[in-house]
Coordinates of C-alpha atoms and ligand atoms in Angstrom, one line a residue:
M6 CA 0.0 0.0 0.0
D7 CA 1.2 3.5 -0.9
K8 CA 1.6 5.1 2.6
S9 CA 3.7 8.0 1.3
R10 CA 0.6 10.1 0.4
T11 CA -1.9 11.3 2.8
A12 CA -4.5 12.1 0.1
R13 CA -4.9 11.5 -3.5
T14 CA -6.2 14.5 -5.4
A15 CA -8.1 13.6 -8.5
G16 CA -7.5 15.9 -11.4
T17 CA -10.1 16.6 -14.1
V18 CA -12.1 13.4 -14.0
V19 CA -15.7 12.7 -14.4
A20 CA -17.8 10.4 -12.1
A21 CA -17.7 7.6 -14.7
A22 CA -13.9 7.6 -14.5
F23 CA -13.4 6.8 -10.8
G24 CA -11.2 3.8 -11.8
V25 CA -8.7 6.3 -13.2
A26 CA -8.1 7.8 -9.8
L27 CA -7.0 4.4 -8.5
I28 CA -4.1 4.4 -11.0
A29 CA -2.3 6.7 -8.5
G30 CA -1.3 3.7 -6.4
P31 CA -2.3 0.3 -5.3
A32 CA -5.9 0.1 -3.9
A33 CA -6.2 0.6 -0.2
A34 CA -8.5 -1.6 1.8
E35 CA -11.0 1.2 1.8
E36 CA -11.3 4.4 -0.1
W37 CA -13.4 7.4 0.9
R38 CA -14.2 10.0 -1.9
F39 CA -14.5 13.6 -0.7
A40 CA -15.8 16.3 -3.1
L41 CA -15.1 20.0 -2.8
E42 CA -17.1 23.0 -3.9
E43 CA -13.8 24.9 -4.1
I44 CA -10.6 24.6 -6.1
E45 CA -7.2 23.3 -5.0
G46 CA -5.6 25.7 -2.5
S47 CA -8.9 26.8 -1.1
V48 CA -10.2 26.6 2.5
Q49 CA -12.2 23.5 1.7
D50 CA -9.2 21.9 0.1
A51 CA -7.1 22.6 3.3
Y52 CA -9.9 20.9 5.2
A53 CA -10.0 17.9 3.0
Q54 CA -6.2 17.5 2.9
E55 CA -5.9 17.6 6.7
F56 CA -8.9 15.3 7.1
A57 CA -7.3 12.8 4.7
R58 CA -4.0 12.9 6.6
L59 CA -5.7 12.3 9.9
V60 CA -7.9 9.5 8.6
E61 CA -5.0 7.7 7.0
E62 CA -2.8 8.1 10.0
R63 CA -5.5 6.9 12.5
S64 CA -6.6 4.0 10.4
G65 CA -3.0 2.9 10.0
G66 CA -3.3 3.3 6.3
D67 CA -6.4 1.1 5.9
V68 CA -8.5 4.0 4.7
T69 CA -7.4 6.5 2.0
V70 CA -9.3 9.6 1.1
T71 CA -9.4 10.8 -2.5
V72 CA -10.1 14.5 -2.8
Y73 CA -12.1 15.9 -5.8
P74 CA -11.6 19.7 -6.0
Y75 CA -14.2 21.9 -7.7
G76 CA -14.2 21.3 -11.5
S77 CA -13.7 17.5 -11.2
L78 CA -17.2 16.4 -10.6
G79 CA -19.7 19.3 -11.2
T80 CA -21.5 22.2 -9.6
S81 CA -22.3 22.4 -5.9
A82 CA -25.8 21.1 -6.5
E83 CA -24.4 18.2 -8.5
L84 CA -21.9 17.3 -5.7
T85 CA -24.8 17.1 -3.2
E86 CA -26.7 14.8 -5.5
Q87 CA -23.6 12.6 -5.9
A88 CA -23.3 12.4 -2.1
M89 CA -27.0 11.5 -1.9
D90 CA -26.5 8.8 -4.5
G91 CA -23.3 7.4 -2.8
I92 CA -21.0 8.2 -5.8
V93 CA -18.9 10.1 -3.3
Q94 CA -19.1 9.4 0.4
L95 CA -18.4 12.9 1.6
T96 CA -18.9 16.4 0.3
H97 CA -19.0 20.0 1.3
A98 CA -22.5 21.4 0.7
S99 CA -22.8 25.1 1.4
P100 CA -26.2 26.3 2.6
G101 CA -26.1 29.0 -0.2
H102 CA -26.6 26.2 -2.7
L103 CA -28.7 23.8 -0.7
G104 CA -31.9 25.9 -0.2
T105 CA -34.2 24.2 -2.7
L106 CA -33.3 20.7 -1.3
V107 CA -33.2 21.5 2.4
P108 CA -35.0 24.9 3.0
E109 CA -34.1 24.9 6.7
V110 CA -30.4 25.5 6.0
Q111 CA -31.2 28.8 4.5
V112 CA -31.3 30.3 7.9
F113 CA -27.6 30.8 7.4
S114 CA -28.3 33.0 4.4
I115 CA -30.4 35.5 6.5
P116 CA -28.3 38.7 6.5
Y117 CA -27.0 40.0 9.9
L118 CA -28.2 36.9 11.7
L119 CA -24.9 35.4 12.6
S120 CA -22.6 37.1 15.1
Q121 CA -20.0 39.8 14.2
N122 CA -17.7 37.8 16.5
N123 CA -16.6 34.9 14.4
A124 CA -15.4 32.9 17.5
V125 CA -19.1 32.9 18.5
N126 CA -20.0 31.6 15.0
Q127 CA -17.3 28.9 15.2
E128 CA -18.7 27.6 18.5
L129 CA -22.2 27.8 17.3
L130 CA -21.5 25.9 14.1
T131 CA -19.6 23.2 16.0
E132 CA -21.8 22.6 18.9
S133 CA -25.3 24.1 18.4
P134 CA -28.1 21.8 19.7
L135 CA -30.4 23.3 17.1
I136 CA -28.0 22.7 14.2
Y137 CA -27.2 19.1 15.2
G138 CA -30.9 18.6 16.0
T139 CA -33.5 20.2 13.7
I140 CA -31.1 21.1 10.8
A141 CA -29.3 17.7 10.9
D142 CA -32.7 15.9 10.8
A143 CA -33.8 17.9 7.8
L144 CA -30.6 16.9 6.0
R145 CA -31.0 13.3 7.1
E146 CA -34.4 13.2 5.5
Q147 CA -32.6 13.9 2.2
G148 CA -30.2 11.1 2.8
L149 CA -27.3 13.3 4.1
E150 CA -25.6 13.0 7.5
L151 CA -24.4 16.3 8.8
L152 CA -20.9 15.8 10.1
T153 CA -19.9 19.4 10.8
M154 CA -20.2 23.1 9.9
Y155 CA -17.6 25.8 9.9
P156 CA -17.2 29.5 8.8
E157 CA -15.0 30.4 5.9
G158 CA -14.8 34.1 6.3
D159 CA -16.7 37.4 6.0
M160 CA -18.5 37.7 2.7
V161 CA -17.3 40.8 0.8
W162 CA -18.9 42.4 -2.2
T163 CA -16.7 42.9 -5.3
T164 CA -18.5 45.3 -7.7
N165 CA -18.0 47.5 -10.7
R166 CA -19.5 50.5 -8.8
E167 CA -19.5 52.0 -5.3
I168 CA -22.3 50.7 -3.1
R169 CA -22.9 52.4 0.2
S170 CA -26.7 52.4 0.3
P171 CA -29.6 50.3 -0.9
E172 CA -30.3 53.0 -3.5
D173 CA -26.9 52.4 -5.0
F174 CA -28.0 48.8 -5.7
E175 CA -30.7 50.0 -8.1
N176 CA -30.4 48.1 -11.5
F177 CA -27.4 46.3 -10.1
R178 CA -27.1 42.6 -11.1
M179 CA -25.6 40.9 -8.1
R180 CA -24.5 37.3 -8.5
T181 CA -25.6 35.1 -5.6
M182 CA -25.4 31.4 -4.9
V183 CA -28.6 29.6 -6.0
S184 CA -30.7 29.4 -2.8
P185 CA -34.0 31.3 -2.9
M186 CA -33.2 32.9 0.4
L187 CA -30.1 34.7 -1.0
V188 CA -32.2 36.0 -3.9
A189 CA -34.7 37.3 -1.3
A190 CA -31.8 38.9 0.7
Y191 CA -30.4 40.8 -2.3
E192 CA -33.8 41.9 -3.4
S193 CA -34.3 43.3 0.1
F194 CA -31.0 45.2 -0.3
G195 CA -32.4 46.8 -3.5
A196 CA -30.3 44.8 -6.1
N197 CA -31.4 42.5 -8.9
P198 CA -30.1 39.1 -7.7
T199 CA -28.7 36.8 -10.4
P200 CA -28.1 33.2 -9.1
L201 CA -25.3 31.4 -10.9
P202 CA -23.0 28.4 -10.3
Y203 CA -19.5 29.3 -9.0
S204 CA -17.7 28.4 -12.2
E205 CA -19.7 30.9 -14.2
V206 CA -19.0 34.0 -12.1
Y207 CA -15.7 35.1 -13.5
G208 CA -16.9 35.0 -17.1
A209 CA -20.1 36.7 -16.2
L210 CA -18.2 39.6 -14.6
Q211 CA -15.8 39.8 -17.5
L212 CA -18.6 40.0 -20.0
N213 CA -20.7 42.5 -17.9
M214 CA -23.5 40.1 -17.6
I215 CA -23.4 40.8 -13.9
D216 CA -22.2 43.9 -11.9
G217 CA -20.9 42.2 -8.8
Q218 CA -20.6 39.1 -6.7
V219 CA -20.1 38.3 -3.0
N220 CA -17.7 35.8 -1.4
P221 CA -15.0 35.5 1.2
I222 CA -11.6 37.1 0.5
F223 CA -9.7 33.9 -0.1
A224 CA -12.2 33.0 -2.9
I225 CA -12.1 36.4 -4.4
Q226 CA -8.4 36.0 -4.8
E227 CA -8.1 32.4 -6.0
M228 CA -11.1 32.7 -8.4
G229 CA -9.7 36.0 -9.8
F230 CA -12.9 38.0 -9.1
Y231 CA -10.9 41.0 -8.1
E232 CA -9.4 41.2 -11.6
V233 CA -12.8 41.9 -13.1
T234 CA -14.2 44.3 -10.6
E235 CA -13.1 47.6 -9.1
Y236 CA -14.4 47.7 -5.5
M237 CA -14.2 45.5 -2.5
I238 CA -16.9 46.4 0.0
W239 CA -17.3 45.2 3.5
A240 CA -21.0 45.4 4.7
G241 CA -20.8 42.8 7.5
Q242 CA -24.0 41.1 6.3
Q243 CA -22.9 37.5 6.2
Q244 CA -20.3 35.0 7.1
F245 CA -19.8 32.3 4.5
V246 CA -20.6 29.0 6.2
T247 CA -20.4 25.5 4.9
T248 CA -21.4 22.0 5.9
V249 CA -19.5 18.7 5.6
V250 CA -22.0 15.9 4.9
A251 CA -21.8 12.2 4.3
N252 CA -24.0 9.8 2.4
G253 CA -26.5 8.8 5.1
D254 CA -26.6 5.1 4.4
W255 CA -22.9 4.9 4.1
Y256 CA -22.4 6.7 7.4
A257 CA -25.0 4.5 9.2
G258 CA -23.4 1.4 7.8
L259 CA -19.9 2.2 8.9
E260 CA -18.6 -0.3 11.3
G261 CA -18.4 1.1 14.9
E262 CA -14.7 1.8 15.0
R263 CA -14.6 3.4 11.6
Q264 CA -17.5 5.7 12.6
E265 CA -15.8 6.6 15.8
L266 CA -12.6 7.3 13.8
L267 CA -14.5 9.6 11.4
D268 CA -16.4 11.4 14.2
G269 CA -13.1 11.9 16.1
V270 CA -11.3 13.3 13.1
I271 CA -14.1 15.7 12.4
A272 CA -14.2 16.9 16.0
D273 CA -10.5 17.4 16.0
M274 CA -10.5 19.5 12.8
A275 CA -12.6 22.4 14.2
D276 CA -9.8 24.6 15.5
Y277 CA -7.5 23.8 12.6
I278 CA -10.0 24.9 10.0
F279 CA -11.0 28.0 11.9
E280 CA -7.4 29.2 12.2
T281 CA -6.7 28.2 8.6
Q282 CA -9.6 30.2 7.1
E283 CA -8.5 33.3 9.1
E284 CA -4.9 33.0 7.8
Y285 CA -6.0 32.4 4.3
N286 CA -8.3 35.4 4.3
Q287 CA -5.6 37.7 5.7
E288 CA -2.9 36.5 3.4
R289 CA -5.1 36.7 0.3
L290 CA -6.1 40.2 1.1
E291 CA -2.4 41.2 1.0
M292 CA -2.1 39.3 -2.3
I293 CA -5.0 41.3 -3.8
R294 CA -3.5 44.6 -2.6
E295 CA -0.2 43.7 -4.2
A296 CA -1.7 42.5 -7.5
K297 CA -4.1 45.3 -7.9
P298 CA -3.2 48.4 -5.8
E299 CA -5.9 50.5 -7.5
M300 CA -8.7 48.2 -6.1
E301 CA -10.9 50.4 -4.0
M302 CA -11.4 48.9 -0.5
I303 CA -14.5 50.3 1.4
E304 CA -15.7 49.4 4.8
L305 CA -19.3 50.6 5.3
T306 CA -19.9 52.8 8.4
A307 CA -22.2 51.7 11.1
E308 CA -24.8 54.0 9.8
E309 CA -24.5 52.7 6.2
R310 CA -24.7 49.1 7.4
A311 CA -27.8 49.9 9.4
A312 CA -29.7 50.8 6.2
F313 CA -29.1 47.3 4.9
E314 CA -29.8 45.7 8.2
E315 CA -33.1 47.4 8.3
R316 CA -34.0 46.3 4.8
A317 CA -33.1 42.7 5.6
E318 CA -35.6 42.4 8.5
I319 CA -38.2 41.2 6.1
V320 CA -36.0 38.3 5.1
R321 CA -36.6 36.6 8.4
E322 CA -40.3 36.6 7.7
Q323 CA -39.7 35.3 4.2
F324 CA -37.6 32.5 5.7
V325 CA -40.5 31.5 7.9
D326 CA -42.9 31.6 4.9
M327 CA -40.5 29.4 2.9
V328 CA -39.8 26.8 5.6
G329 CA -43.2 26.7 7.2
E330 CA -44.0 26.1 10.9
S331 CA -40.5 25.0 12.0
G332 CA -39.0 28.2 10.5
Q333 CA -39.9 30.5 13.3
A334 CA -38.5 28.1 15.9
I335 CA -35.3 27.8 13.9
V336 CA -34.7 31.5 13.6
E337 CA -35.6 32.2 17.3
G338 CA -33.7 29.1 18.5
L339 CA -30.5 30.1 16.6
E340 CA -30.8 33.7 17.7
A341 CA -31.1 32.6 21.4
E342 CA -28.0 30.4 21.0
I343 CA -26.0 33.2 19.4
Q344 CA -27.1 35.6 22.2
A345 CA -26.0 33.2 24.9
L346 CA -22.6 32.7 23.2
E347 CA -22.2 36.5 22.8
D348 CA -23.0 37.0 26.5
E349 CA -20.1 34.6 27.1
H350 CA -17.6 35.7 24.4
G351 CA -18.7 39.2 23.4
A352 CA -20.6 40.5 20.4
E353 CA -17.6 41.9 18.5
E354 CA -14.4 40.3 17.3
S355 CA -11.7 40.4 20.0
M356 CA -8.4 42.1 18.9
E357 CA -6.2 39.6 20.8
Ligands
6CS423 O1 -19.9 31.4 -4.4 C1 -19.9 30.1 -4.4 O2 -20.7 29.6 -5.2 C2 -18.9 29.3 -3.7 N1 -18.1 30.2 -2.8 C3 -17.3 29.6 -1.9 C4 -16.4 30.4 -1.1 N2 -17.3 28.3 -1.7 C5 -18.2 27.3 -2.4 C6 -19.4 28.1 -3.1 O3 -19.9 27.2 -4.0

């Protein structure tokens, strides 16, 4: 068995060609396939590489993990389907793309709902009874086991014009991920939301089919979005959050020790990925500054933010309308958990 590699990264392959990936080395006793919604070098890739290293180490090489970066297998929605069908065992499935399948996860797309203190979000996403209760149940109904969630960074607008107020968003085509809640959010801000898969964003910006997009800084850098926009604008409206999910039957069928190994690795990864996303976002901001010094960087004032926050209040009601009865309990439950964590850790980012 090839123990010199912690993970095999599949290049440009299609689902039908899984056999090709095995050419990389003699088959291990067990192979777990892990799909990413992001490219090599991304936060999700860092997660998967470390996950693979730990799984291989703790299984004594009996399990290897093959990582499929974005572009190998399809769009985010397609990756989720592949996990549901068991083509891959594991995938990242971001709430921003999951809304039509599991409406409940769209709670994470409500602007200004999560904390401005990301340490609070980190603890919430790792330990929340509501997330690992109600939200996990909703995913389970679709054949997906929720293993963990984590934040990937503050979502920043990159645009071709200055946006400081909802009025500035008039006739502005803002690319969003494909969940209905995000469309509602950007409508409330005054923009014309344009849902598109991740892979189409660069071209759409370049061809002026859209006027802006929103993503964490590391993604803006690695996907080149800053090259085809002029402004980076911090409005503090949303933290990008993602889930790691497994095929439900596969997870339930894992032999006891293997399931413990998987759960243990996932639990031990929380701090690693939190620190990594912070590092990546800081470093990549410097890279953007160096590569494009003329990029205008704007942080909205508290007053400017408040105008967007006020507009977004209606989005909570829309979430409840979309999800039905349980929606109200989800919003209120999550807000109560956030409040309790903020009472403990503070409502703003600590400078330490
Ligand atoms: O904007 C998107 O569609 C994507 N953004 C990130 C940072 N990760 C995955 C997601 O599909």
